[in-house]
mmCIF file of C-alpha atoms in Angstrom:
data_model
loop_
_atom_site.group_PDB
_atom_site.id
_atom_site.type_symbol
_atom_site.label_atom_id
_atom_site.label_comp_id
_atom_site.label_asym_id
_atom_site.label_seq_id
_atom_site.Cartn_x
_atom_site.Cartn_y
_atom_site.Cartn_z
ATOM 1 C CA MET A 1 121.691 103.472 133.695
ATOM 2 C CA ARG A 2 119.014 105.237 131.712
ATOM 3 C CA PHE A 3 118.223 108.559 130.261
ATOM 4 C CA PRO A 4 115.223 110.433 131.692
ATOM 5 C CA SER A 5 112.489 107.849 131.897
ATOM 6 C CA SER A 6 109.626 109.893 130.505
ATOM 7 C CA LEU A 7 109.177 109.089 126.868
ATOM 8 C CA ALA A 8 108.159 112.219 125.103
ATOM 9 C CA LEU A 9 106.871 111.861 121.606
ATOM 10 C CA LEU A 10 106.519 115.275 120.184
ATOM 11 C CA VAL A 11 105.145 115.695 116.732
ATOM 12 C CA ALA A 12 105.349 119.410 116.385
ATOM 13 C CA PHE A 13 104.333 121.184 113.250
ATOM 14 C CA VAL A 14 106.801 124.000 113.457
ATOM 15 C CA ALA A 15 105.032 127.270 112.901
ATOM 16 C CA GLY A 16 106.315 129.571 110.255
ATOM 17 C CA ALA A 17 108.597 127.009 108.643
ATOM 18 C CA VAL A 18 109.560 127.442 105.024
ATOM 19 C CA ALA A 19 106.931 125.770 102.889
ATOM 20 C CA ALA A 20 108.524 123.237 100.578
ATOM 21 C CA ALA A 21 108.012 119.610 99.663
ATOM 22 C CA PRO A 22 109.505 117.133 100.573
ATOM 23 C CA THR A 23 108.905 116.736 104.272
ATOM 24 C CA THR A 24 111.818 116.835 106.692
ATOM 25 C CA VAL A 25 111.590 114.749 109.845
ATOM 26 C CA THR A 26 114.102 115.385 112.631
ATOM 27 C CA VAL A 27 114.648 112.820 115.385
ATOM 28 C CA ARG A 28 116.232 113.837 118.677
ATOM 29 C CA ASP A 29 116.746 112.398 122.112
ATOM 30 C CA ALA A 30 117.979 113.964 125.338
ATOM 31 C CA GLN A 31 121.538 113.950 123.975
ATOM 32 C CA GLY A 32 120.698 115.750 120.741
ATOM 33 C CA PRO A 33 120.126 114.604 117.142
ATOM 34 C CA LEU A 34 119.658 110.850 116.831
ATOM 35 C CA ALA A 35 121.298 109.141 113.840
ATOM 36 C CA ASP A 36 120.236 105.802 112.329
ATOM 37 C CA ALA A 37 116.586 106.159 113.340
ATOM 38 C CA VAL A 38 114.160 104.530 110.932
ATOM 39 C CA VAL A 39 111.493 106.995 109.789
ATOM 40 C CA ALA A 40 108.599 106.114 107.494
ATOM 41 C CA LEU A 41 105.378 107.742 106.378
ATOM 42 C CA GLU A 42 102.881 104.942 105.815
ATOM 43 C CA PRO A 43 99.901 106.039 103.695
ATOM 44 C CA ALA A 44 96.663 105.822 105.685
ATOM 45 C CA ASP A 45 94.445 104.907 102.734
ATOM 46 C CA SER A 46 96.182 104.850 99.354
ATOM 47 C CA ASN A 47 98.473 101.985 98.383
ATOM 48 C CA PRO A 48 101.459 103.317 96.439
ATOM 49 C CA PRO A 49 102.714 101.143 93.575
ATOM 50 C CA PRO A 50 105.488 98.710 94.467
ATOM 51 C CA VAL A 51 109.013 99.580 93.461
ATOM 52 C CA THR A 52 111.828 97.226 92.691
ATOM 53 C CA ALA A 53 114.817 98.119 94.776
ATOM 54 C CA ALA A 54 117.930 96.547 96.167
ATOM 55 C CA ALA A 55 120.012 97.009 99.289
ATOM 56 C CA THR A 56 123.274 95.655 100.627
ATOM 57 C CA ILE A 57 124.386 94.570 104.097
ATOM 58 C CA ASP A 58 128.116 93.784 104.088
ATOM 59 C CA GLN A 59 130.164 91.775 106.593
ATOM 60 C CA VAL A 60 133.240 93.795 107.594
ATOM 61 C CA ASN A 61 135.586 92.935 110.483
ATOM 62 C CA LYS A 62 132.987 90.632 112.037
ATOM 63 C CA GLN A 63 130.331 93.360 111.961
ATOM 64 C CA PHE A 64 127.289 93.936 109.815
ATOM 65 C CA ARG A 65 127.545 97.132 107.830
ATOM 66 C CA PRO A 66 125.258 99.020 108.118
ATOM 67 C CA ARG A 67 123.753 98.129 111.494
ATOM 68 C CA VAL A 68 120.329 99.552 110.584
ATOM 69 C CA THR A 69 118.754 99.148 107.156
ATOM 70 C CA VAL A 70 115.275 100.251 106.107
ATOM 71 C CA VAL A 71 113.694 98.879 102.953
ATOM 72 C CA ARG A 72 110.339 98.691 101.292
ATOM 73 C CA THR A 73 108.428 95.411 101.353
ATOM 74 C CA GLY A 74 109.598 93.196 98.503
ATOM 75 C CA THR A 75 113.188 94.445 98.446
ATOM 76 C CA ALA A 76 116.001 91.980 97.781
ATOM 77 C CA ILE A 77 118.980 92.495 100.086
ATOM 78 C CA ASP A 78 122.417 91.332 99.033
ATOM 79 C CA PHE A 79 124.771 89.999 101.732
ATOM 80 C CA PRO A 80 128.369 90.177 100.467
ATOM 81 C CA ASN A 81 131.247 89.074 102.696
ATOM 82 C CA SER A 82 134.234 91.442 102.797
ATOM 83 C CA ASP A 83 135.898 89.357 105.508
ATOM 84 C CA ARG A 84 138.356 86.583 104.716
ATOM 85 C CA ILE A 85 136.504 84.218 107.040
ATOM 86 C CA ARG A 86 133.028 82.738 106.762
ATOM 87 C CA HIS A 87 129.822 84.000 108.313
ATOM 88 C CA GLU A 88 126.397 82.487 108.787
ATOM 89 C CA VAL A 89 123.672 85.126 108.861
ATOM 90 C CA TYR A 90 120.370 84.173 110.448
ATOM 91 C CA SER A 91 117.018 85.649 111.403
ATOM 92 C CA PHE A 92 114.360 84.158 113.672
ATOM 93 C CA SER A 93 112.131 87.207 113.160
ATOM 94 C CA LYS A 94 108.593 86.520 111.911
ATOM 95 C CA PRO A 95 108.649 88.750 108.793
ATOM 96 C CA LYS A 96 111.637 86.809 107.426
ATOM 97 C CA VAL A 97 113.137 83.649 108.869
ATOM 98 C CA PHE A 98 116.314 82.541 107.090
ATOM 99 C CA THR A 99 119.863 81.255 107.375
ATOM 100 C CA LEU A 100 122.504 82.275 104.851
ATOM 101 C CA LYS A 101 126.024 80.853 104.741
ATOM 102 C CA LEU A 102 128.557 83.397 103.497
ATOM 103 C CA TYR A 103 131.995 82.336 102.340
ATOM 104 C CA ALA A 104 134.891 84.570 101.305
ATOM 105 C CA GLY A 105 134.919 85.213 97.575
ATOM 106 C CA ARG A 106 131.633 83.492 96.843
ATOM 107 C CA ALA A 107 128.396 85.432 96.260
ATOM 108 C CA ALA A 108 125.224 84.226 97.960
ATOM 109 C CA ALA A 109 121.723 84.706 96.541
ATOM 110 C CA PRO A 110 120.028 87.919 97.765
ATOM 111 C CA VAL A 111 117.288 87.575 100.385
ATOM 112 C CA VAL A 112 113.858 89.038 99.553
ATOM 113 C CA PHE A 113 112.119 90.741 102.485
ATOM 114 C CA ASP A 114 108.495 90.361 101.483
ATOM 115 C CA ARG A 115 106.673 91.116 104.738
ATOM 116 C CA ALA A 116 106.628 94.360 106.734
ATOM 117 C CA GLY A 117 108.080 94.361 110.233
ATOM 118 C CA LEU A 118 111.360 94.257 112.082
ATOM 119 C CA VAL A 119 113.968 91.627 111.237
ATOM 120 C CA VAL A 120 116.849 91.117 113.676
ATOM 121 C CA LEU A 121 119.982 89.625 112.126
ATOM 122 C CA GLY A 122 122.703 87.639 113.861
ATOM 123 C CA CYS A 123 125.664 85.473 112.861
ATOM 124 C CA ASN A 124 125.837 81.864 114.023
ATOM 125 C CA ILE A 125 129.631 81.954 113.942
ATOM 126 C CA HIS A 126 130.165 85.313 115.662
ATOM 127 C CA ASP A 127 127.589 85.945 118.345
ATOM 128 C CA LYS A 128 128.358 89.623 118.863
ATOM 129 C CA MET A 129 127.301 90.499 115.331
ATOM 130 C CA SER A 130 123.858 92.062 115.136
ATOM 131 C CA ALA A 131 121.952 94.213 112.691
ATOM 132 C CA PHE A 132 118.391 95.262 111.947
ATOM 133 C CA VAL A 133 116.260 95.372 108.832
ATOM 134 C CA ALA A 134 113.166 97.539 109.115
ATOM 135 C CA VAL A 135 110.774 96.459 106.372
ATOM 136 C CA VAL A 136 108.112 99.070 105.697
ATOM 137 C CA ASP A 137 105.081 99.031 103.439
ATOM 138 C CA THR A 138 105.654 102.444 101.911
ATOM 139 C CA PRO A 139 108.044 104.091 99.443
ATOM 140 C CA TYR A 140 108.413 107.058 101.824
ATOM 141 C CA PHE A 141 111.097 105.994 104.265
ATOM 142 C CA GLY A 142 114.619 106.853 105.302
ATOM 143 C CA LYS A 143 117.248 106.660 108.029
ATOM 144 C CA SER A 144 118.220 109.735 110.011
ATOM 145 C CA ASP A 145 121.649 111.216 109.344
ATOM 146 C CA ALA A 146 124.124 112.605 111.908
ATOM 147 C CA THR A 147 121.872 115.649 112.328
ATOM 148 C CA GLY A 148 118.884 113.412 113.064
ATOM 149 C CA ARG A 149 117.252 114.364 109.760
ATOM 150 C CA VAL A 150 115.372 112.381 107.134
ATOM 151 C CA THR A 151 113.804 113.863 104.014
ATOM 152 C CA LEU A 152 110.740 112.102 102.606
ATOM 153 C CA ALA A 153 109.130 112.950 99.263
ATOM 154 C CA ALA A 154 105.622 112.013 100.364
ATOM 155 C CA PRO A 155 102.796 113.700 98.412
ATOM 156 C CA PRO A 156 100.093 115.530 100.408
ATOM 157 C CA GLY A 157 97.761 113.131 102.189
ATOM 158 C CA LYS A 158 97.113 111.233 105.406
ATOM 159 C CA TYR A 159 99.863 109.039 106.824
ATOM 160 C CA ARG A 160 100.983 107.194 109.893
ATOM 161 C CA LEU A 161 104.444 108.294 111.001
ATOM 162 C CA ARG A 162 106.675 105.451 112.102
ATOM 163 C CA VAL A 163 109.895 106.087 114.059
ATOM 164 C CA TRP A 164 112.130 103.272 115.252
ATOM 165 C CA HIS A 165 115.658 102.895 116.597
ATOM 166 C CA PRO A 166 117.213 99.772 118.168
ATOM 167 C CA ASP A 167 118.047 101.446 121.483
ATOM 168 C CA LEU A 168 114.761 103.120 122.435
ATOM 169 C CA GLU A 169 113.375 102.814 125.930
ATOM 170 C CA LYS A 170 110.042 101.742 124.457
ATOM 171 C CA PRO A 171 108.478 101.738 120.997
ATOM 172 C CA VAL A 172 107.348 105.065 119.567
ATOM 173 C CA PRO A 173 103.607 104.692 118.883
ATOM 174 C CA LEU A 174 102.494 105.188 115.294
ATOM 175 C CA GLU A 175 101.355 108.791 114.911
ATOM 176 C CA PRO A 176 98.715 109.961 112.434
ATOM 177 C CA VAL A 177 100.008 112.917 110.420
ATOM 178 C CA THR A 178 98.638 114.881 107.533
ATOM 179 C CA ILE A 179 101.094 116.142 104.960
ATOM 180 C CA GLY A 180 99.858 119.338 103.359
ATOM 181 C CA ALA A 181 100.997 121.067 100.196
ATOM 182 C CA ASP A 182 103.404 123.102 102.305
ATOM 183 C CA ALA A 183 105.101 119.938 103.753
ATOM 184 C CA LYS A 184 105.872 121.374 107.184
ATOM 185 C CA PRO A 185 108.865 119.877 108.999
ATOM 186 C CA ILE A 186 108.137 117.306 111.697
ATOM 187 C CA GLU A 187 110.090 116.925 114.912
ATOM 188 C CA VAL A 188 110.156 113.762 116.986
ATOM 189 C CA GLU A 189 111.676 113.389 120.419
ATOM 190 C CA VAL A 190 112.486 109.931 121.730
ATOM 191 C CA SER A 191 114.085 108.461 124.817
ATOM 192 C CA ARG A 192 117.037 106.137 124.373
ATOM 193 C CA LEU A 193 118.697 103.689 126.743
ATOM 194 C CA ALA A 194 122.464 104.022 127.142
ATOM 195 C CA THR A 195 122.940 100.274 127.554
ATOM 196 C CA PRO A 196 119.884 98.593 126.027
ATOM 197 C CA LEU A 197 119.265 95.021 127.156
ATOM 198 C CA THR A 198 116.817 94.214 124.410
ATOM 199 C CA VAL A 199 115.917 95.490 120.992
ATOM 200 C CA THR A 200 113.136 98.068 120.769
ATOM 201 C CA PRO A 201 109.960 96.279 119.631
ATOM 202 C CA TRP A 202 108.237 97.234 116.382
ATOM 203 C CA ALA A 203 105.127 99.392 116.842
ATOM 204 C CA GLU A 204 102.007 97.623 115.511
ATOM 205 C CA MET B 1 152.406 60.354 112.592
ATOM 206 C CA THR B 2 154.439 57.138 112.462
ATOM 207 C CA GLY B 3 155.406 57.701 116.086
ATOM 208 C CA PHE B 4 151.917 56.698 117.131
ATOM 209 C CA SER B 5 151.929 53.273 115.490
ATOM 210 C CA GLY B 6 153.259 51.423 118.538
ATOM 211 C CA ALA B 7 150.719 52.980 120.837
ATOM 212 C CA PHE B 8 147.998 52.290 118.296
ATOM 213 C CA GLY B 9 148.834 48.552 118.270
ATOM 214 C CA LEU B 10 148.667 48.429 122.036
ATOM 215 C CA THR B 11 145.279 50.109 121.973
ATOM 216 C CA LEU B 12 143.899 47.506 119.607
ATOM 217 C CA LEU B 13 144.866 44.804 122.108
ATOM 218 C CA LEU B 14 143.164 46.675 124.935
ATOM 219 C CA ALA B 15 140.074 47.349 122.891
ATOM 220 C CA ALA B 16 139.743 43.662 122.090
ATOM 221 C CA GLY B 17 139.363 42.848 125.777
ATOM 222 C CA PRO B 18 136.009 42.573 127.555
ATOM 223 C CA SER B 19 134.131 45.762 128.433
ATOM 224 C CA LEU B 20 131.478 46.444 131.036
ATOM 225 C CA ALA B 21 128.822 46.976 128.368
ATOM 226 C CA GLY B 22 129.443 43.536 126.981
ATOM 227 C CA GLY B 23 130.471 44.737 123.497
ATOM 228 C CA PRO B 24 133.866 46.034 122.442
ATOM 229 C CA ALA B 25 134.635 49.399 124.044
ATOM 230 C CA THR B 26 134.962 52.210 121.530
ATOM 231 C CA LEU B 27 137.459 55.035 121.823
ATOM 232 C CA TYR B 28 134.392 57.183 122.506
ATOM 233 C CA ASP B 29 133.678 55.106 125.628
ATOM 234 C CA SER B 30 137.321 55.439 126.703
ATOM 235 C CA LEU B 31 137.067 59.226 126.369
ATOM 236 C CA GLY B 32 134.134 59.186 128.810
ATOM 237 C CA GLY B 33 131.244 58.977 126.353
ATOM 238 C CA ALA B 34 129.052 62.006 125.734
ATOM 239 C CA PRO B 35 129.777 63.802 129.037
ATOM 240 C CA GLY B 36 133.526 63.148 128.768
ATOM 241 C CA VAL B 37 133.797 64.298 125.156
ATOM 242 C CA SER B 38 131.619 67.380 125.850
ATOM 243 C CA ALA B 39 133.829 68.356 128.769
ATOM 244 C CA ILE B 40 137.082 67.783 126.872
ATOM 245 C CA SER B 41 135.783 69.808 123.903
ATOM 246 C CA ALA B 42 134.565 72.675 126.074
ATOM 247 C CA GLU B 43 137.825 72.854 128.060
ATOM 248 C CA LEU B 44 139.893 72.786 124.881
ATOM 249 C CA ILE B 45 137.988 75.640 123.248
ATOM 250 C CA ASP B 46 137.953 77.722 126.443
ATOM 251 C CA ARG B 47 141.695 77.220 126.869
ATOM 252 C CA ALA B 48 142.452 78.009 123.216
ATOM 253 C CA ALA B 49 140.215 81.112 123.241
ATOM 254 C CA ALA B 50 142.043 82.418 126.330
ATOM 255 C CA ASP B 51 145.495 81.676 124.907
ATOM 256 C CA PRO B 52 147.566 84.728 123.899
ATOM 257 C CA VAL B 53 148.495 83.150 120.553
ATOM 258 C CA LEU B 54 145.630 80.810 119.627
ATOM 259 C CA GLY B 55 142.987 83.182 120.983
ATOM 260 C CA ARG B 56 143.006 85.370 117.870
ATOM 261 C CA SER B 57 141.214 82.706 115.811
ATOM 262 C CA PHE B 58 138.385 82.529 118.339
ATOM 263 C CA LYS B 59 137.928 86.272 118.893
ATOM 264 C CA ASP B 60 134.233 87.261 118.807
ATOM 265 C CA SER B 61 133.294 83.700 117.906
ATOM 266 C CA ASN B 62 130.300 81.816 119.249
ATOM 267 C CA LEU B 63 132.305 79.431 121.462
ATOM 268 C CA LYS B 64 129.261 77.381 122.448
ATOM 269 C CA ARG B 65 128.728 76.445 118.832
ATOM 270 C CA VAL B 66 132.424 75.632 118.304
ATOM 271 C CA LYS B 67 132.371 73.365 121.379
ATOM 272 C CA GLU B 68 129.242 71.544 120.193
ATOM 273 C CA HIS B 69 130.650 70.974 116.725
ATOM 274 C CA LEU B 70 134.005 69.809 118.103
ATOM 275 C CA ALA B 71 132.235 67.317 120.388
ATOM 276 C CA GLU B 72 130.244 66.033 117.389
ATOM 277 C CA GLN B 73 133.413 65.721 115.358
ATOM 278 C CA ILE B 74 135.257 63.779 118.094
ATOM 279 C CA CYS B 75 132.202 61.580 118.686
ATOM 280 C CA ARG B 76 132.011 60.731 114.980
ATOM 281 C CA LEU B 77 135.754 59.984 114.723
ATOM 282 C CA ALA B 78 135.888 57.986 117.953
ATOM 283 C CA GLY B 79 133.058 55.654 117.011
ATOM 284 C CA GLY B 80 130.347 57.341 119.098
ATOM 285 C CA GLY B 81 127.912 57.282 116.206
ATOM 286 C CA CYS B 82 127.362 61.044 115.931
ATOM 287 C CA THR B 83 126.771 62.932 112.722
ATOM 288 C CA TYR B 84 128.900 66.025 112.292
ATOM 289 C CA THR B 85 126.608 68.938 111.313
ATOM 290 C CA GLY B 86 129.202 71.690 110.810
ATOM 291 C CA ASP B 87 130.975 72.835 107.670
ATOM 292 C CA ASP B 88 134.000 70.846 106.503
ATOM 293 C CA MET B 89 137.323 71.594 108.206
ATOM 294 C CA ARG B 90 138.749 73.372 105.154
ATOM 295 C CA THR B 91 135.815 75.810 104.988
ATOM 296 C CA VAL B 92 135.799 76.343 108.738
ATOM 297 C CA HIS B 93 139.471 77.350 108.824
ATOM 298 C CA ALA B 94 139.626 79.227 105.511
ATOM 299 C CA GLY B 95 141.027 82.738 105.846
ATOM 300 C CA HIS B 96 142.141 82.317 109.461
ATOM 301 C CA ASP B 97 145.798 81.854 108.362
ATOM 302 C CA ILE B 98 146.435 79.253 111.057
ATOM 303 C CA THR B 99 150.130 78.414 111.452
ATOM 304 C CA GLY B 100 151.641 74.996 112.014
ATOM 305 C CA GLY B 101 152.723 76.249 115.441
ATOM 306 C CA GLU B 102 149.156 77.139 116.352
ATOM 307 C CA PHE B 103 147.951 73.728 115.182
ATOM 308 C CA TYR B 104 150.489 71.933 117.381
ATOM 309 C CA GLY B 105 149.719 74.324 120.233
ATOM 310 C CA LEU B 106 146.136 73.098 120.132
ATOM 311 C CA VAL B 107 147.329 69.476 119.994
ATOM 312 C CA ASP B 108 149.384 70.094 123.159
ATOM 313 C CA MET B 109 146.389 71.619 124.910
ATOM 314 C CA LEU B 110 144.219 68.664 123.956
ATOM 315 C CA THR B 111 146.881 66.261 125.244
ATOM 316 C CA ASP B 112 147.063 68.089 128.583
ATOM 317 C CA ILE B 113 143.292 68.089 128.957
ATOM 318 C CA MET B 114 143.023 64.392 128.179
ATOM 319 C CA LYS B 115 145.713 63.696 130.795
ATOM 320 C CA GLU B 116 143.757 65.746 133.328
ATOM 321 C CA HIS B 117 140.723 63.612 132.529
ATOM 322 C CA GLY B 118 142.735 60.466 133.224
ATOM 323 C CA ILE B 119 142.602 59.238 129.609
ATOM 324 C CA ALA B 120 145.203 56.512 129.069
ATOM 325 C CA LEU B 121 148.208 57.198 126.817
ATOM 326 C CA ALA B 122 147.017 54.695 124.197
ATOM 327 C CA ASP B 123 143.577 56.326 123.989
ATOM 328 C CA ARG B 124 145.112 59.811 123.822
ATOM 329 C CA ASN B 125 147.251 58.672 120.942
ATOM 330 C CA ARG B 126 144.297 57.053 119.169
ATOM 331 C CA LEU B 127 142.388 60.326 119.195
ATOM 332 C CA LEU B 128 145.422 62.349 118.118
ATOM 333 C CA ALA B 129 146.010 59.917 115.252
ATOM 334 C CA LEU B 130 142.434 60.447 114.092
ATOM 335 C CA LEU B 131 142.785 64.226 114.229
ATOM 336 C CA ALA B 132 146.265 64.475 112.718
ATOM 337 C CA PRO B 133 145.182 64.131 109.051
ATOM 338 C CA MET B 134 143.080 67.296 109.488
ATOM 339 C CA LYS B 135 146.225 69.389 109.600
ATOM 340 C CA ARG B 136 146.196 69.933 105.833
ATOM 341 C CA ASP B 137 142.644 71.350 106.084
ATOM 342 C CA VAL B 138 143.462 73.602 109.036
ATOM 343 C CA VAL B 139 146.896 75.146 108.457
ATOM 344 C CA ARG B 140 147.267 78.051 106.011
ATOM 345 C CA VAL B 141 144.008 77.491 104.172
ATOM 346 C CA PRO B 142 143.409 80.306 101.643
ATOM 347 C CA ALA B 143 140.351 82.540 102.254
ATOM 348 C CA ASP B 144 138.563 81.330 99.121
ATOM 349 C CA ALA B 145 139.155 77.599 99.740
ATOM 350 C CA HIS B 146 135.834 75.909 100.284
#
């Protein structure tokens, strides 16, 4: 079963919105606000300086936590294991292929995600475990909250807007946007599958 | 496991006899070789995963992988020449809090399955004798034991 099949990408610069940086992006689907959507503003020409950052994906009750993670290229992600049993995290995705054995009470070396793209994680021991790492080449990224909102402190300039969620009917094409001094809010409408058979591909 | 010693002696006599292949038959051959051991392993894991008591240790697990590693393990122990590629038994069972009752429950299931496959008593006992020492690495292994 699917939601309405027409994929509507709507990048609407809402008229008369309060002018204030940073930029707010709201992601919705037919059901309302969409949480856990990856949103990134990728600079069209400039190349912002790299930042050193860290992130964590925990193993809790045979589930990855969180399910969706977005990081900047070059970020080291730590994989602790809060379960009493072992896990074996793997990725066959091009941007980062790896296998990482996780034992209870023993820290494993963090994994550096050095290429942009989508990385799908699984566990060799528990085949229902799955999670996603969206690696983006920009410091202006976030994950939508329960209200579908992400706030990005991108300075005025030209960008490509990237929106991704694991359950979309099809990838949201990259959308050129210009952020002005007034940082108008952006709204995005996507179409999601209730029971997705595959993971939404990464827009290139 | 002293109860198996009589059966074990009998098996040695049988194994010393001529085999169709010309060489001495291994326990692996007696278990049906690769197809036999694969089938026994798969049936054991399916049965354990569906069991109301033992099933908890297999919940959400990749059963295909468990079956493959069990078949490798049996092949290695039974003289089939396989290399076991999984983690050691202690690491595999750490944190699962497996009871002695659950361990023997699995032994009973394996015995039943081998009977269903027409494996002779002596050969059943040979395999059980090879697996029995693993009990200390399976039952009540602390989560951080590896």
